[in-house]
Short mmCIF file of C-alpha atoms and ligand atoms in Angstrom, two decimals:
data_model
loop_
_atom_site.label_atom_id
_atom_site.label_comp_id
_atom_site.label_asym_id
_atom_site.label_seq_id
_atom_site.Cartn_x
_atom_site.Cartn_y
_atom_site.Cartn_z
CA UNK A 108 -4.43 -27.84 47.06
CA UNK A 109 -5.71 -27.04 43.46
CA UNK A 110 -4.02 -25.44 40.57
CA UNK A 111 -6.06 -22.51 41.81
CA UNK A 112 -4.48 -22.50 45.37
CA UNK A 113 -1.25 -22.66 44.31
CA UNK A 114 -1.20 -19.81 42.59
CA UNK A 115 -3.38 -17.37 45.01
CA UNK A 116 -1.42 -18.61 47.86
CA UNK A 117 2.34 -18.56 46.32
CA UNK A 118 2.48 -16.74 43.36
CA UNK A 119 -0.70 -14.22 43.38
CA UNK A 120 1.54 -10.86 44.48
CA UNK A 121 5.43 -11.47 44.01
CA UNK A 122 8.05 -8.88 43.70
CA UNK A 123 7.90 -5.51 43.53
CA UNK A 124 4.91 -3.25 42.99
CA UNK A 125 5.14 -1.80 39.73
CA UNK A 126 3.05 1.18 38.75
CA UNK A 127 3.25 -0.04 35.17
CA UNK A 128 1.50 -3.52 35.81
CA UNK A 129 -2.28 -2.51 35.71
CA UNK A 130 -3.36 -6.38 36.23
CA UNK A 131 -0.83 -9.10 37.07
CA UNK A 132 -1.85 -12.89 38.28
CA UNK A 133 -5.35 -13.82 38.10
CA UNK A 134 -7.19 -13.41 34.33
CA UNK A 135 -6.29 -15.09 30.95
CA UNK A 136 -3.08 -12.31 30.64
CA UNK A 137 -1.64 -9.40 32.60
CA UNK A 138 -1.96 -6.18 31.41
CA UNK A 139 1.30 -3.78 31.07
CA UNK A 140 0.96 -0.09 30.67
CA UNK A 141 4.68 0.94 29.51
CA UNK A 142 3.56 4.07 28.20
CA UNK A 143 0.42 6.57 27.82
CA UNK A 144 -0.41 5.31 24.48
CA UNK A 145 -0.68 1.44 24.15
CA UNK A 146 -1.17 -1.55 26.77
CA UNK A 147 0.42 -4.64 26.18
CA UNK A 148 -0.70 -8.36 27.20
CA UNK A 149 1.59 -10.90 28.51
CA UNK A 150 0.23 -14.37 28.51
CA UNK A 151 2.37 -18.22 28.84
CA UNK A 152 0.99 -21.38 28.37
CA UNK A 153 2.83 -24.88 29.07
CA UNK A 154 2.09 -28.61 27.33
CA UNK A 155 3.54 -31.64 28.48
CA UNK A 156 3.29 -34.96 26.61
CA UNK A 157 0.97 -37.65 27.82
CA UNK A 158 -0.36 -34.53 30.56
CA UNK A 159 -1.35 -32.31 27.89
CA UNK A 160 -1.66 -34.14 24.37
CA UNK A 161 -1.48 -38.10 23.52
CA UNK A 162 2.52 -39.43 22.71
CA UNK A 163 0.47 -40.11 19.21
CA UNK A 164 0.33 -36.71 18.72
CA UNK A 165 2.03 -35.32 15.83
CA UNK A 166 4.67 -32.77 15.55
CA UNK A 167 2.54 -29.91 13.49
CA UNK A 168 -0.19 -30.28 16.15
CA UNK A 169 2.09 -29.82 18.90
CA UNK A 170 3.74 -26.95 17.31
CA UNK A 171 0.25 -25.52 16.14
CA UNK A 172 -1.64 -26.61 20.06
CA UNK A 173 1.21 -24.70 21.55
CA UNK A 174 0.54 -21.15 19.97
CA UNK A 175 -2.91 -21.82 20.10
CA UNK A 176 -3.95 -22.04 23.33
CA UNK A 177 -1.78 -18.32 24.28
CA UNK A 178 -3.23 -16.85 21.48
CA UNK A 179 -7.01 -17.69 22.59
CA UNK A 180 -5.88 -15.99 26.21
CA UNK A 181 -4.81 -12.81 24.29
CA UNK A 182 -8.24 -12.86 22.48
CA UNK A 183 -9.75 -13.20 25.74
CA UNK A 184 -8.01 -10.22 26.96
CA UNK A 185 -9.72 -7.84 23.75
CA UNK A 186 -5.94 -7.81 22.55
CA UNK A 187 -4.23 -8.42 19.36
CA UNK A 188 -0.98 -11.00 19.55
CA UNK A 189 2.22 -9.95 18.20
CA UNK A 190 5.54 -11.57 19.55
CA UNK A 191 5.87 -14.72 20.43
CA UNK A 192 9.20 -16.59 22.44
CA UNK A 193 8.90 -20.49 23.00
CA UNK A 194 10.77 -22.54 25.30
CA UNK A 195 11.23 -26.33 24.10
CA UNK A 196 12.15 -29.27 25.82
CA UNK A 197 12.62 -32.94 24.31
CA UNK A 198 14.77 -35.95 24.83
CA UNK A 199 16.37 -36.22 21.72
CA UNK A 200 16.54 -33.86 18.53
CA UNK A 201 14.40 -35.58 15.71
CA UNK A 202 14.57 -34.42 12.12
CA UNK A 203 11.48 -34.48 11.00
CA UNK A 204 9.21 -34.16 14.14
CA UNK A 205 11.11 -30.61 14.72
CA UNK A 206 10.02 -29.98 11.13
CA UNK A 207 6.37 -30.90 11.58
CA UNK A 208 6.73 -29.16 14.73
CA UNK A 209 8.20 -26.05 13.48
CA UNK A 210 6.09 -25.95 10.51
CA UNK A 211 2.34 -26.30 12.78
CA UNK A 212 3.72 -23.52 14.74
CA UNK A 213 4.70 -21.21 11.91
CA UNK A 214 1.76 -21.89 9.77
CA UNK A 215 -0.64 -20.50 13.21
CA UNK A 216 1.83 -17.73 13.78
CA UNK A 217 2.11 -16.36 9.69
CA UNK A 218 -2.40 -16.12 10.08
CA UNK A 219 -2.30 -14.45 13.46
CA UNK A 220 0.28 -12.46 12.31
CA UNK A 221 2.63 -13.28 15.20
CA UNK A 222 6.21 -13.02 15.25
CA UNK A 223 8.64 -15.76 17.19
CA UNK A 224 11.18 -13.06 18.88
CA UNK A 225 12.86 -15.90 21.07
CA UNK A 226 13.05 -18.75 23.32
CA UNK A 227 14.80 -21.60 24.63
CA UNK A 228 15.86 -24.94 23.59
CA UNK A 229 16.79 -27.66 26.31
CA UNK A 230 17.47 -31.61 26.59
CA UNK A 231 14.44 -33.10 28.82
CA UNK A 232 11.16 -34.77 28.37
CA UNK A 233 9.03 -33.43 25.93
CA UNK A 234 7.34 -30.02 27.09
CA UNK A 235 6.81 -26.87 25.16
CA UNK A 236 6.06 -23.63 26.81
CA UNK A 237 5.36 -20.71 24.63
CA UNK A 238 4.93 -16.60 26.32
CA UNK A 239 2.90 -14.12 23.38
CA UNK A 240 2.71 -10.27 24.15
CA UNK A 241 0.05 -8.42 22.35
CA UNK A 242 -1.14 -4.71 22.28
CA UNK A 243 -4.40 -2.93 23.01
CA UNK A 244 -5.68 0.32 23.41
CA UNK A 245 -5.64 1.79 26.90
CA UNK A 246 -9.69 1.15 28.31
CA UNK A 247 -10.23 -1.54 25.90
CA UNK A 248 -8.82 -4.72 27.67
CA UNK A 249 -11.35 -7.22 28.38
CA UNK A 250 -11.01 -8.86 31.70
CA UNK A 251 -13.21 -11.60 33.79
CA UNK A 252 -14.46 -9.23 36.50
CA UNK A 253 -16.58 -6.90 34.39
CA UNK A 254 -19.48 -8.61 33.69
CA UNK A 255 -23.03 -7.04 34.79
CA UNK A 256 -26.73 -8.31 35.77
CA UNK A 257 -28.64 -8.79 32.18
CA UNK A 258 -25.43 -8.80 30.05
CA UNK A 259 -25.48 -11.50 27.68
CA UNK A 260 -23.58 -14.67 27.38
CA UNK A 261 -22.23 -15.79 24.18
CA UNK A 262 -19.83 -18.62 23.28
CA UNK A 263 -17.93 -18.75 19.85
CA UNK A 264 -17.78 -21.85 17.41
CA UNK A 265 -19.05 -25.54 18.77
CA UNK A 266 -18.22 -27.16 22.41
CA UNK A 267 -16.88 -30.09 22.94
CA UNK A 268 -15.27 -31.50 19.78
CA UNK A 269 -11.98 -31.41 21.22
CA UNK A 270 -12.88 -33.39 24.07
CA UNK A 271 -14.26 -35.88 21.82
CA UNK A 272 -11.55 -36.10 19.64
CA UNK A 273 -8.88 -36.65 22.44
CA UNK A 274 -11.41 -39.49 23.82
CA UNK A 275 -11.35 -40.78 20.27
CA UNK A 276 -7.00 -40.85 19.82
CA UNK A 277 -6.96 -42.12 23.37
CA UNK A 278 -9.09 -45.04 22.21
CA UNK A 279 -6.27 -45.28 19.22
CA UNK A 280 -8.32 -43.46 16.63
CA UNK A 281 -6.23 -41.69 14.46
CA UNK A 282 -8.16 -39.55 11.58
CA UNK A 283 -11.59 -37.53 12.14
CA UNK A 284 -13.24 -34.43 11.82
CA UNK A 285 -13.50 -34.14 15.99
CA UNK A 286 -9.36 -35.51 16.52
CA UNK A 287 -8.90 -32.49 14.56
CA UNK A 288 -10.50 -30.17 16.47
CA UNK A 289 -8.43 -31.69 19.13
CA UNK A 290 -5.28 -31.50 17.19
CA UNK A 291 -5.71 -28.26 15.32
CA UNK A 292 -7.40 -25.38 17.78
CA UNK A 293 -8.97 -22.17 15.94
CA UNK A 294 -8.71 -19.76 18.67
CA UNK A 295 -11.61 -16.37 16.96
CA UNK A 296 -8.15 -14.39 16.71
CA UNK A 297 -10.04 -11.80 14.79
CA UNK A 298 -13.12 -11.45 16.93
CA UNK A 299 -10.89 -11.03 19.77
CA UNK A 300 -9.12 -7.52 18.38
CA UNK A 301 -11.52 -5.03 19.84
CA UNK A 302 -13.69 -7.10 21.81
CA UNK A 303 -13.76 -4.04 24.57
CA UNK A 304 -16.56 -2.08 22.14
CA UNK A 305 -19.31 -4.82 22.98
CA UNK A 306 -18.32 -6.97 25.67
CA UNK A 307 -17.83 -6.66 29.51
CA UNK A 308 -15.70 -9.88 30.90
CA UNK A 309 -14.33 -12.65 28.49
CA UNK A 310 -12.40 -15.70 29.16
CA UNK A 311 -11.34 -18.53 26.66
CA UNK A 312 -12.47 -22.17 27.20
CA UNK A 313 -9.24 -24.10 28.16
CA UNK A 314 -11.27 -26.16 31.06
CA UNK A 315 -14.76 -26.54 30.13
CA UNK A 316 -17.31 -24.18 29.51
CA UNK A 317 -18.98 -24.10 32.92
CA UNK A 318 -15.67 -24.18 34.87
CA UNK A 319 -14.23 -21.04 33.00
CA UNK A 320 -17.69 -19.16 32.80
CA UNK A 321 -17.61 -19.90 36.85
CA UNK A 322 -14.53 -17.79 37.07
CA UNK A 323 -16.34 -14.98 35.60
CA UNK A 324 -19.19 -15.10 37.51
CA UNK A 325 -16.78 -15.17 40.90
CA UNK A 326 -14.46 -12.47 39.74
CA UNK A 327 -17.59 -10.31 38.54
CA UNK A 328 -19.82 -11.09 41.82
CA UNK A 329 -22.53 -11.90 39.74
CA UNK A 330 -24.56 -15.20 38.85
CA UNK A 331 -25.86 -16.71 35.68
CA UNK A 332 -28.12 -18.83 34.12
CA UNK A 333 -27.01 -21.16 30.53
CA UNK A 334 -29.54 -22.51 28.53
CA UNK A 335 -28.78 -26.04 27.92
CA UNK A 336 -30.21 -26.42 24.46
CA UNK A 337 -28.85 -23.39 23.16
CA UNK A 338 -25.22 -25.09 23.39
CA UNK A 339 -23.62 -24.92 19.95
CA UNK A 340 -23.03 -28.94 19.07
CA UNK A 341 -21.35 -29.77 16.04
CA UNK A 342 -23.17 -32.51 13.28
CA UNK A 343 -20.28 -34.94 14.16
CA UNK A 344 -20.77 -34.33 18.05
CA UNK A 345 -24.30 -34.78 17.98
CA UNK A 346 -24.07 -38.03 15.72
CA UNK A 347 -21.26 -39.45 17.64
CA UNK A 348 -22.71 -39.20 20.57
CA UNK A 349 -26.38 -38.61 22.87
CA UNK A 350 -27.76 -35.29 23.90
CA UNK A 351 -27.08 -35.60 27.43
CA UNK A 352 -23.10 -36.63 26.20
CA UNK A 353 -22.75 -34.55 23.88
CA UNK A 354 -23.79 -31.47 26.38
CA UNK A 355 -21.53 -32.89 29.18
CA UNK A 356 -18.46 -32.71 26.56
CA UNK A 357 -19.55 -29.05 25.56
CA UNK A 358 -19.93 -28.02 29.38
CA UNK A 359 -16.80 -29.80 30.91
CA UNK A 360 -14.72 -31.14 28.42
CA UNK A 361 -12.25 -28.49 27.90
CA UNK A 362 -9.62 -27.65 25.39
CA UNK A 363 -12.27 -25.79 23.31
CA UNK A 364 -10.13 -22.65 22.96
CA UNK A 365 -13.21 -20.63 22.10
CA UNK A 366 -14.04 -17.56 23.87
CA UNK A 367 -16.96 -16.81 26.28
CA UNK A 368 -17.91 -13.63 25.76
CA UNK A 369 -20.34 -11.51 28.05
CA UNK A 370 -22.04 -8.92 25.95
CA UNK A 371 -23.42 -5.52 27.35
CA UNK A 372 -27.19 -5.76 27.32
CA UNK A 373 -27.21 -2.65 24.79
CA UNK A 374 -24.33 -4.08 22.24
CA UNK A 375 -26.15 -7.19 21.79
CA UNK A 376 -27.16 -6.30 18.13
CA UNK A 377 -23.93 -4.70 16.73
CA UNK A 378 -21.62 -7.56 18.68
CA UNK A 379 -23.93 -9.96 16.45
CA UNK A 380 -23.53 -8.00 13.26
CA UNK A 381 -19.86 -7.99 13.84
CA UNK A 382 -19.69 -11.52 14.23
CA UNK A 383 -21.74 -12.06 11.20
CA UNK A 384 -19.08 -9.45 9.08
CA UNK A 385 -16.37 -11.25 10.37
CA UNK A 386 -17.89 -14.33 9.60
CA UNK A 387 -17.56 -15.86 12.90
CA UNK A 388 -20.02 -18.09 14.29
CA UNK A 389 -21.59 -16.93 17.80
CA UNK A 390 -24.42 -18.50 19.93
CA UNK A 391 -25.97 -17.11 22.92
CA UNK A 392 -26.54 -19.14 25.17
CA UNK A 393 -27.22 -17.46 28.75
CA UNK A 394 -27.61 -14.37 31.06
CA UNK A 395 -25.63 -12.75 33.87
CA UNK A 396 -28.08 -12.63 36.79
CA UNK A 397 -27.68 -10.74 40.29
CA UNK A 398 -27.63 -14.04 42.37
CA UNK A 399 -24.17 -15.67 42.46
CA UNK A 400 -23.96 -19.29 41.39
CA UNK A 401 -24.21 -20.78 37.84
CA UNK A 402 -27.58 -22.31 36.93
CA UNK A 403 -28.88 -24.28 34.17
CA UNK A 404 -32.31 -24.53 32.16
CA UNK A 405 -33.40 -27.15 29.64
CA UNK A 406 -36.21 -26.05 27.58
CA UNK A 407 -37.29 -23.44 30.22
CA UNK A 408 -36.87 -25.69 33.05
CA UNK A 409 -34.10 -25.53 36.31
CA UNK A 410 -31.83 -28.69 35.69
CA UNK A 411 -29.31 -29.15 38.50
CA UNK A 412 -25.78 -30.46 37.14
CA UNK A 413 -22.21 -30.76 38.23
CA UNK A 414 -20.21 -28.68 35.89
CA UNK A 415 -17.14 -30.73 36.38
CA UNK A 416 -18.19 -33.83 37.99
CA UNK A 417 -20.45 -36.67 36.42
CA UNK A 418 -21.91 -37.45 33.40
CA UNK A 419 -25.74 -37.11 34.13
CA UNK A 420 -28.40 -34.49 33.97
CA UNK A 421 -30.48 -34.94 36.80
CA UNK A 422 -33.61 -33.24 36.60
CA UNK A 423 -34.79 -31.20 39.78
CA UNK A 424 -38.31 -30.50 39.33
P1 LIG B 17 -5.29 -19.88 31.80
O1 LIG B 17 -6.39 -21.05 31.98
O2 LIG B 17 -6.06 -18.51 31.15
O3 LIG B 17 -3.74 -20.24 30.87
P2 LIG B 17 -4.71 -20.09 34.50
O4 LIG B 17 -5.53 -20.65 35.04
O5 LIG B 17 -3.48 -20.84 33.87
O6 LIG B 17 -4.82 -19.69 33.15
O7 LIG B 17 -3.39 -19.13 35.13
C1 LIG B 17 -4.77 -18.29 36.03
C2 LIG B 17 -3.79 -16.90 36.41
O8 LIG B 17 -2.67 -17.32 37.68
C3 LIG B 17 -3.28 -16.04 35.22
O9 LIG B 17 -2.94 -14.70 35.57
C4 LIG B 17 -1.87 -16.55 35.09
O10 LIG B 17 -0.90 -15.83 34.94
C5 LIG B 17 -1.52 -16.80 36.53
N1 LIG B 17 0.02 -17.99 36.75
C6 LIG B 17 -0.49 -19.39 36.50
N2 LIG B 17 0.60 -19.57 37.24
C7 LIG B 17 1.89 -18.86 37.59
C8 LIG B 17 2.60 -18.86 38.32
N3 LIG B 17 3.46 -20.19 38.50
N4 LIG B 17 3.51 -17.83 38.69
C9 LIG B 17 2.54 -16.62 38.46
N5 LIG B 17 1.61 -16.43 37.86
C10 LIG B 17 0.87 -17.92 37.47
MG1 LIG B 18 -7.50 -18.51 29.61
#
């Protein structure tokens, strides 16, 4: 049973059917309508030591990431993050680690204009759960399900750096730009605000760009072609890996916490100008097509590859 099977079979429709819940389980966040003027967005993510981060992660990174992974979900909904709750389970209190952890959380919370409003602290294995609530104007929420044929697919930042950094940490390295991308991901929060003006769909890139785009395609009932040579790769990633491996990490690595944004065809120019105004790097990497499924091209030639599988780019023809 996959994570998605479990959610679908056991948690997709639980409890009362409330009128003020516009969207429950199934997107990057839930959409609530407590009154006529505003929508609220609710997201939650858990990080467990040795599963979501190596034991060698500094406390500051754990605090930063626990919030960042939620902020990217809020941004993907086109919303403004506002309030956070923090549940912290740890084996024993360590003052140095706690100071580091709290500083990492606080720095990002300050820069995102988010306030910690509550939580829970218990003794147990090291595990951090953060719940973030945000707001968005009615009609401006961005879902996974809105992509239309002819829309343009963009990604923010560069892809694959975090996965490469995690590999380096696992090998015992401790300092590099790539490792910092894993330890301190920077979701493009400012671009999330008002995303509904341009975007027909969006998802944050947590499981790998390919798999996450597939969620958008499935939920929108469309397909897509991605141009592999356009995938934005950092100089550090390109220096460290050959082209195939770098592209594999960009497509399947995960933990990027960048956004995959599907922009309405008519809004492409205004969207790109807006990104320049914000100094947020975005790259157009493909297009939504009517035929379901995710396809890849390299320099105009169709390429077949498995986004969640092996690190080989087998040429079809
Ligand atoms: P993301 O990768 O964006 O964090 P997930 O894949 O974790 O999203 O979750 C997909 C959807 O399933 C979200 O709407 C999330 O709120 C919901 N979900 C996940 N686990 C549970 C659960 N145990 N109970 C209810 N909803 C859940
Ligand atoms: Mg998400």
